[in-house]
């Protein structure tokens, strides 16, 4: 469907005046944003409505090929006429080359010429398209039809099986199958001279035509939007190579009865827009022109079959190879490492082959877009990028597919399609999240979808929804000798819709649904009980009156009830966020990653019950937080799912009160990461600042810190006023980019634990910048078990020389060797604050150790230097013992601490462990080894210090 004004505002670019925005003809539109790329015709695009609704995303090829016309046509279209056609091609091409804001985040790699894949198109019969929807069960609605006669786009207007010429074609399909993208590609091919079947293509938007109330002629409709075609309009009736494209016919209420819509063959006669379309389809108006109609299945019955030459259904993508081609091209990024992209694509392909549900989801082109958008968020988020949230991606995805969509234009309610989804599918999703279920029976579906079926109109709305959008959300899973179960096509969509259902207040009680509006009316009615009854009877059925005593109804009660609903939403978010049974799950970002890319290692195929038990539904509260952010509320308003500012404010106030109590508890690392992601999705700096000030330490050890997670932590914690006491990042798979991203948080922490992260010299450069920052507050830095090498030690030593905060530095088992010790000794004299230095287990020999000990002895504050587990001779040990002014610890012997050395991983004494490490140690009466109870075994490369 082509654009609504609200969508144009989102695009941040103004399209040219050639696109059929017929309802708003007075607006002059210009193009301000274009991208260019060389076309590659052998590749394809899987976009459905995602790319083609109101927001074009195609690039304009810099080489527009000239048209190939016959000599007679060329002679006719000479002078001004030829210029008009050329200008029409140029302007259409500019419009359909406009890149939407949703696509700009992915880089200039999405030209429709370079990544287009033609969807499967099946020629269907009149009987199949017009069978009553009431005769179809939900199960049969979800079953994919067979495609015995697949046709290509270029065959749409070829003669039919009987040899008759085809004048009109209806191209239909459910939401997300790629109708509009195929039309877009068809128009661009014509603009670039690759489609020579038609002299002229005129696209018209039925959505905009439905807004035109006054009678208007076809000629005036065209010239209002395509002024450059004004001189060509009088000759349209003389040519058979003109194609009208009527996009999204479901927006028009057509009546083909002669008594209602009169016959008209004059393009200059004013008529209602619906009458113009009826006469075009009848063949009475411009009988030589071709007509291509796109529509949803529910609107097929509005056109009598005798006026349609061919029905064609878009079935999506059934060839996995086409999906692989799309993902490989789309995952490429201008700044991405080609090897990383190749590895990412390979993991996705393997999961597609093993994960039947993911493969089924990718039959819908729009879900391919969602998968790639999610992967871009997970893998290509970098410092300096504008914040992109997971909730924002899902909301954008639904806006691109459903924005402005009305469920049934003929129904008086004109309810938005997305609002209907929130009430029905959202209820099913919410009940599943609450009961920890991912699979639903047909009885579950009936209970959720037919709860409001009190009239014929509501039953008709359900039929329309089942025909047009049900398959977009739910997929059947068939098992022999078992009842058919239904699952959400994308698992995370269940949690998103459940969150939307709650945040919109759809789970209110009957009393809460009355709201403030009725409260105001009652206040005007005063204390007159009869007046109150008369008012309430307009809003509530009589059976609801039994829920409360009318004699006690006063406006204050309704105010309390309304406030209670906001409190309930906040309470739901908090309870779901801090569920105790979810405390040891992977964090939600890892859960999303594994659902898309699978899990590396041996494949386990759990049964359905086990899969349901494993599902944590931890995205549910995070999506609720994201939906309350201002940007998402703006997009929801465009979907017909408005959340008022006052309602959002009341929810946020109640939520802050609940979260302050819960967030003060010590959370497991993965749950703490989820909490930070929750705050990130909220995108409310004031709200976040009020909560993170209560955090005194941050322990996310063992959490695999991807670029996105680092970005989230920095975004949430980067503006701390008071320094954190401790930031534990041990065993987090950090790299130099992660250190760079986390730098604003690291320098605002007193104790930083970075042990066991495989950090090398490159990471030390980023750490050097942190230590040299004027605001650095780090006093204790632990880098144990990282391969720093001598080069890394040099960088740390240089930072140590000018740092004014560090008092404790641990470089245990970092492979600094003699060179690193020499660097530290060289720069130690310029430091005035260090108190303790640990260089144990680093292969240091006598000379370097003695040089370091001598510098340490002259240091004004350094009191301890750990040099045990190094290559020290007996003479070297004696030399170090003779140094005064500093305690050089070179071994572990009998004393108060050594009994703890032999603790194994279970915490019990292990004499064999002690015997294994003690023989080469030289006794010293005073040894020092701190917190050995919490350290790992001190053998091999796993020796650590806490």
mmCIF file of C-alpha atoms in Angstrom, residues 675-874:
data_model
loop_
_atom_site.group_PDB
_atom_site.id
_atom_site.type_symbol
_atom_site.label_atom_id
_atom_site.label_comp_id
_atom_site.label_asym_id
_atom_site.label_seq_id
_atom_site.Cartn_x
_atom_site.Cartn_y
_atom_site.Cartn_z
ATOM 1 C CA UNK A 675 17.320 -5.788 34.249
ATOM 2 C CA UNK A 676 19.772 -3.448 32.504
ATOM 3 C CA UNK A 677 18.224 -4.412 29.160
ATOM 4 C CA UNK A 678 14.790 -3.684 30.635
ATOM 5 C CA UNK A 679 15.933 -0.151 31.525
ATOM 6 C CA UNK A 680 17.539 0.270 28.106
ATOM 7 C CA UNK A 681 14.318 -0.655 26.299
ATOM 8 C CA UNK A 682 12.444 1.872 28.426
ATOM 9 C CA UNK A 683 14.481 4.722 26.876
ATOM 10 C CA UNK A 684 13.661 7.074 29.755
ATOM 11 C CA UNK A 685 16.810 8.700 31.125
ATOM 12 C CA UNK A 686 15.162 10.234 34.192
ATOM 13 C CA UNK A 687 13.474 6.969 35.135
ATOM 14 C CA UNK A 688 16.696 4.986 34.612
ATOM 15 C CA UNK A 689 18.817 7.441 36.603
ATOM 16 C CA UNK A 690 16.448 7.136 39.566
ATOM 17 C CA UNK A 691 16.945 3.354 39.624
ATOM 18 C CA UNK A 692 20.637 2.847 38.845
ATOM 19 C CA UNK A 693 21.682 5.188 41.662
ATOM 20 C CA UNK A 694 20.552 2.449 44.050
ATOM 21 C CA UNK A 695 23.036 -0.015 42.499
ATOM 22 C CA UNK A 696 26.311 -0.085 44.414
ATOM 23 C CA UNK A 697 27.895 -2.972 42.538
ATOM 24 C CA UNK A 698 27.514 -4.598 39.143
ATOM 25 C CA UNK A 699 28.237 -8.318 38.858
ATOM 26 C CA UNK A 700 27.721 -9.616 35.316
ATOM 27 C CA UNK A 701 30.517 -12.168 35.435
ATOM 28 C CA UNK A 702 30.192 -15.157 33.056
ATOM 29 C CA UNK A 703 27.723 -13.238 30.868
ATOM 30 C CA UNK A 704 28.889 -13.361 27.245
ATOM 31 C CA UNK A 705 29.295 -9.649 26.541
ATOM 32 C CA UNK A 706 28.414 -9.069 22.904
ATOM 33 C CA UNK A 707 28.721 -5.612 21.302
ATOM 34 C CA UNK A 708 25.018 -4.988 21.948
ATOM 35 C CA UNK A 709 25.256 -5.934 25.632
ATOM 36 C CA UNK A 710 28.243 -3.622 26.075
ATOM 37 C CA UNK A 711 26.275 -0.884 24.347
ATOM 38 C CA UNK A 712 23.301 -1.499 26.670
ATOM 39 C CA UNK A 713 25.440 -1.389 29.843
ATOM 40 C CA UNK A 714 27.131 1.817 28.710
ATOM 41 C CA UNK A 715 23.826 3.411 27.720
ATOM 42 C CA UNK A 716 22.199 2.610 31.076
ATOM 43 C CA UNK A 717 25.158 3.082 33.445
ATOM 44 C CA UNK A 718 27.316 5.560 31.522
ATOM 45 C CA UNK A 719 25.995 8.681 33.274
ATOM 46 C CA UNK A 720 26.655 7.592 36.844
ATOM 47 C CA UNK A 721 27.202 10.437 39.290
ATOM 48 C CA UNK A 722 28.606 8.341 42.144
ATOM 49 C CA UNK A 723 31.242 5.686 41.408
ATOM 50 C CA UNK A 724 30.254 2.026 41.703
ATOM 51 C CA UNK A 725 31.990 0.056 44.412
ATOM 52 C CA UNK A 726 32.604 -2.963 42.148
ATOM 53 C CA UNK A 727 32.214 -3.936 38.506
ATOM 54 C CA UNK A 728 32.788 -7.665 37.977
ATOM 55 C CA UNK A 729 33.376 -8.609 34.329
ATOM 56 C CA UNK A 730 35.306 -11.822 34.799
ATOM 57 C CA UNK A 731 34.875 -14.531 32.155
ATOM 58 C CA UNK A 732 32.765 -12.290 29.901
ATOM 59 C CA UNK A 733 34.551 -12.849 26.547
ATOM 60 C CA UNK A 734 35.610 -9.220 26.350
ATOM 61 C CA UNK A 735 37.609 -7.819 23.431
ATOM 62 C CA UNK A 736 39.194 -4.408 22.704
ATOM 63 C CA UNK A 737 35.938 -3.044 21.261
ATOM 64 C CA UNK A 738 34.112 -4.081 24.423
ATOM 65 C CA UNK A 739 36.660 -2.265 26.618
ATOM 66 C CA UNK A 740 36.284 0.818 24.445
ATOM 67 C CA UNK A 741 32.481 0.701 24.663
ATOM 68 C CA UNK A 742 32.446 0.130 28.427
ATOM 69 C CA UNK A 743 35.103 2.769 29.139
ATOM 70 C CA UNK A 744 32.652 5.409 30.535
ATOM 71 C CA UNK A 745 31.401 2.846 33.067
ATOM 72 C CA UNK A 746 34.793 1.307 33.906
ATOM 73 C CA UNK A 747 36.393 4.583 34.871
ATOM 74 C CA UNK A 748 33.505 5.300 37.276
ATOM 75 C CA UNK A 749 34.091 2.105 39.306
ATOM 76 C CA UNK A 750 36.459 1.575 42.237
ATOM 77 C CA UNK A 751 37.039 -2.182 41.899
ATOM 78 C CA UNK A 752 37.213 -3.572 38.354
ATOM 79 C CA UNK A 753 37.571 -7.310 37.789
ATOM 80 C CA UNK A 754 38.532 -8.225 34.199
ATOM 81 C CA UNK A 755 40.145 -11.603 34.842
ATOM 82 C CA UNK A 756 39.845 -14.546 32.419
ATOM 83 C CA UNK A 757 38.787 -12.595 29.326
ATOM 84 C CA UNK A 758 41.605 -13.365 26.863
ATOM 85 C CA UNK A 759 42.504 -9.673 26.736
ATOM 86 C CA UNK A 760 45.668 -8.987 24.748
ATOM 87 C CA UNK A 761 47.850 -5.947 23.961
ATOM 88 C CA UNK A 762 45.110 -4.325 21.869
ATOM 89 C CA UNK A 763 42.824 -4.342 24.889
ATOM 90 C CA UNK A 764 45.587 -2.814 27.000
ATOM 91 C CA UNK A 765 45.569 0.241 24.732
ATOM 92 C CA UNK A 766 41.882 0.746 25.534
ATOM 93 C CA UNK A 767 42.608 0.159 29.239
ATOM 94 C CA UNK A 768 45.414 2.704 29.080
ATOM 95 C CA UNK A 769 42.927 5.317 27.858
ATOM 96 C CA UNK A 770 40.617 4.435 30.754
ATOM 97 C CA UNK A 771 43.374 4.733 33.369
ATOM 98 C CA UNK A 772 44.602 8.050 31.959
ATOM 99 C CA UNK A 773 41.173 9.665 31.886
ATOM 100 C CA UNK A 774 40.917 12.627 34.317
ATOM 101 C CA UNK A 775 37.769 11.150 35.901
ATOM 102 C CA UNK A 776 39.214 7.678 36.441
ATOM 103 C CA UNK A 777 38.148 6.350 39.861
ATOM 104 C CA UNK A 778 39.611 2.817 39.648
ATOM 105 C CA UNK A 779 41.515 1.819 42.766
ATOM 106 C CA UNK A 780 41.695 -1.951 42.282
ATOM 107 C CA UNK A 781 42.231 -3.458 38.798
ATOM 108 C CA UNK A 782 42.414 -7.225 38.309
ATOM 109 C CA UNK A 783 43.655 -8.518 34.942
ATOM 110 C CA UNK A 784 44.503 -12.085 36.003
ATOM 111 C CA UNK A 785 44.598 -14.840 33.394
ATOM 112 C CA UNK A 786 44.713 -12.614 30.340
ATOM 113 C CA UNK A 787 47.464 -12.924 27.689
ATOM 114 C CA UNK A 788 48.702 -9.347 28.040
ATOM 115 C CA UNK A 789 52.279 -10.223 26.912
ATOM 116 C CA UNK A 790 55.184 -7.773 27.433
ATOM 117 C CA UNK A 791 53.618 -5.307 24.998
ATOM 118 C CA UNK A 792 50.468 -5.163 27.078
ATOM 119 C CA UNK A 793 52.532 -4.759 30.235
ATOM 120 C CA UNK A 794 54.300 -1.778 28.622
ATOM 121 C CA UNK A 795 50.989 -0.046 27.948
ATOM 122 C CA UNK A 796 49.754 -0.704 31.480
ATOM 123 C CA UNK A 797 53.089 0.537 32.919
ATOM 124 C CA UNK A 798 52.859 3.765 30.916
ATOM 125 C CA UNK A 799 49.344 4.310 32.227
ATOM 126 C CA UNK A 800 50.466 3.508 35.762
ATOM 127 C CA UNK A 801 53.072 6.263 35.578
ATOM 128 C CA UNK A 802 50.424 8.974 35.122
ATOM 129 C CA UNK A 803 47.423 7.468 36.902
ATOM 130 C CA UNK A 804 46.402 8.991 40.256
ATOM 131 C CA UNK A 805 43.733 6.561 41.488
ATOM 132 C CA UNK A 806 45.062 2.990 41.221
ATOM 133 C CA UNK A 807 46.242 1.397 44.468
ATOM 134 C CA UNK A 808 45.994 -2.347 43.710
ATOM 135 C CA UNK A 809 47.010 -3.926 40.391
ATOM 136 C CA UNK A 810 46.916 -7.676 39.745
ATOM 137 C CA UNK A 811 48.664 -9.081 36.659
ATOM 138 C CA UNK A 812 48.736 -12.685 37.855
ATOM 139 C CA UNK A 813 49.350 -15.159 35.007
ATOM 140 C CA UNK A 814 49.345 -12.585 32.197
ATOM 141 C CA UNK A 815 52.528 -13.722 30.395
ATOM 142 C CA UNK A 816 54.376 -10.444 30.931
ATOM 143 C CA UNK A 817 57.742 -12.274 31.382
ATOM 144 C CA UNK A 818 61.009 -10.432 32.069
ATOM 145 C CA UNK A 819 60.356 -7.691 29.506
ATOM 146 C CA UNK A 820 57.057 -6.777 31.093
ATOM 147 C CA UNK A 821 58.612 -6.706 34.547
ATOM 148 C CA UNK A 822 61.343 -4.387 33.219
ATOM 149 C CA UNK A 823 58.704 -2.024 31.761
ATOM 150 C CA UNK A 824 56.879 -1.927 35.082
ATOM 151 C CA UNK A 825 60.116 -1.307 36.978
ATOM 152 C CA UNK A 826 61.031 1.512 34.581
ATOM 153 C CA UNK A 827 57.769 3.400 35.077
ATOM 154 C CA UNK A 828 57.159 2.549 38.717
ATOM 155 C CA UNK A 829 59.191 5.490 39.915
ATOM 156 C CA UNK A 830 56.740 7.964 38.331
ATOM 157 C CA UNK A 831 53.803 6.524 40.261
ATOM 158 C CA UNK A 832 52.942 7.828 43.724
ATOM 159 C CA UNK A 833 49.810 5.883 44.747
ATOM 160 C CA UNK A 834 50.207 2.145 44.104
ATOM 161 C CA UNK A 835 50.095 -0.022 47.242
ATOM 162 C CA UNK A 836 50.044 -3.584 45.916
ATOM 163 C CA UNK A 837 51.307 -5.238 42.725
ATOM 164 C CA UNK A 838 50.735 -8.905 41.811
ATOM 165 C CA UNK A 839 53.020 -10.407 39.146
ATOM 166 C CA UNK A 840 52.738 -14.058 40.194
ATOM 167 C CA UNK A 841 52.981 -16.876 37.621
ATOM 168 C CA UNK A 842 54.556 -14.789 34.829
ATOM 169 C CA UNK A 843 57.845 -16.586 34.046
ATOM 170 C CA UNK A 844 59.979 -13.805 35.585
ATOM 171 C CA UNK A 845 63.665 -14.569 36.292
ATOM 172 C CA UNK A 846 66.063 -13.277 38.918
ATOM 173 C CA UNK A 847 67.395 -10.150 37.220
ATOM 174 C CA UNK A 848 64.048 -8.692 36.252
ATOM 175 C CA UNK A 849 62.544 -9.626 39.628
ATOM 176 C CA UNK A 850 65.417 -7.946 41.494
ATOM 177 C CA UNK A 851 65.136 -4.783 39.355
ATOM 178 C CA UNK A 852 61.426 -4.641 40.104
ATOM 179 C CA UNK A 853 62.029 -5.272 43.822
ATOM 180 C CA UNK A 854 64.567 -2.454 44.049
ATOM 181 C CA UNK A 855 62.190 0.031 42.417
ATOM 182 C CA UNK A 856 59.405 -1.163 44.708
ATOM 183 C CA UNK A 857 61.620 -0.623 47.733
ATOM 184 C CA UNK A 858 62.089 3.024 46.753
ATOM 185 C CA UNK A 859 58.359 3.561 46.092
ATOM 186 C CA UNK A 860 56.681 5.770 48.721
ATOM 187 C CA UNK A 861 53.420 3.743 49.045
ATOM 188 C CA UNK A 862 54.003 0.276 47.532
ATOM 189 C CA UNK A 863 54.031 -2.270 50.365
ATOM 190 C CA UNK A 864 53.445 -5.658 48.691
ATOM 191 C CA UNK A 865 54.771 -7.260 45.504
ATOM 192 C CA UNK A 866 53.655 -10.808 44.642
ATOM 193 C CA UNK A 867 56.256 -12.826 42.763
ATOM 194 C CA UNK A 868 55.396 -16.436 43.635
ATOM 195 C CA UNK A 869 55.170 -19.101 40.904
ATOM 196 C CA UNK A 870 57.978 -17.396 38.937
ATOM 197 C CA UNK A 871 61.346 -18.762 37.702
ATOM 198 C CA UNK A 872 63.381 -17.607 40.693
ATOM 199 C CA UNK A 873 66.586 -19.292 41.861
ATOM 200 C CA UNK A 874 67.576 -19.743 45.513
#
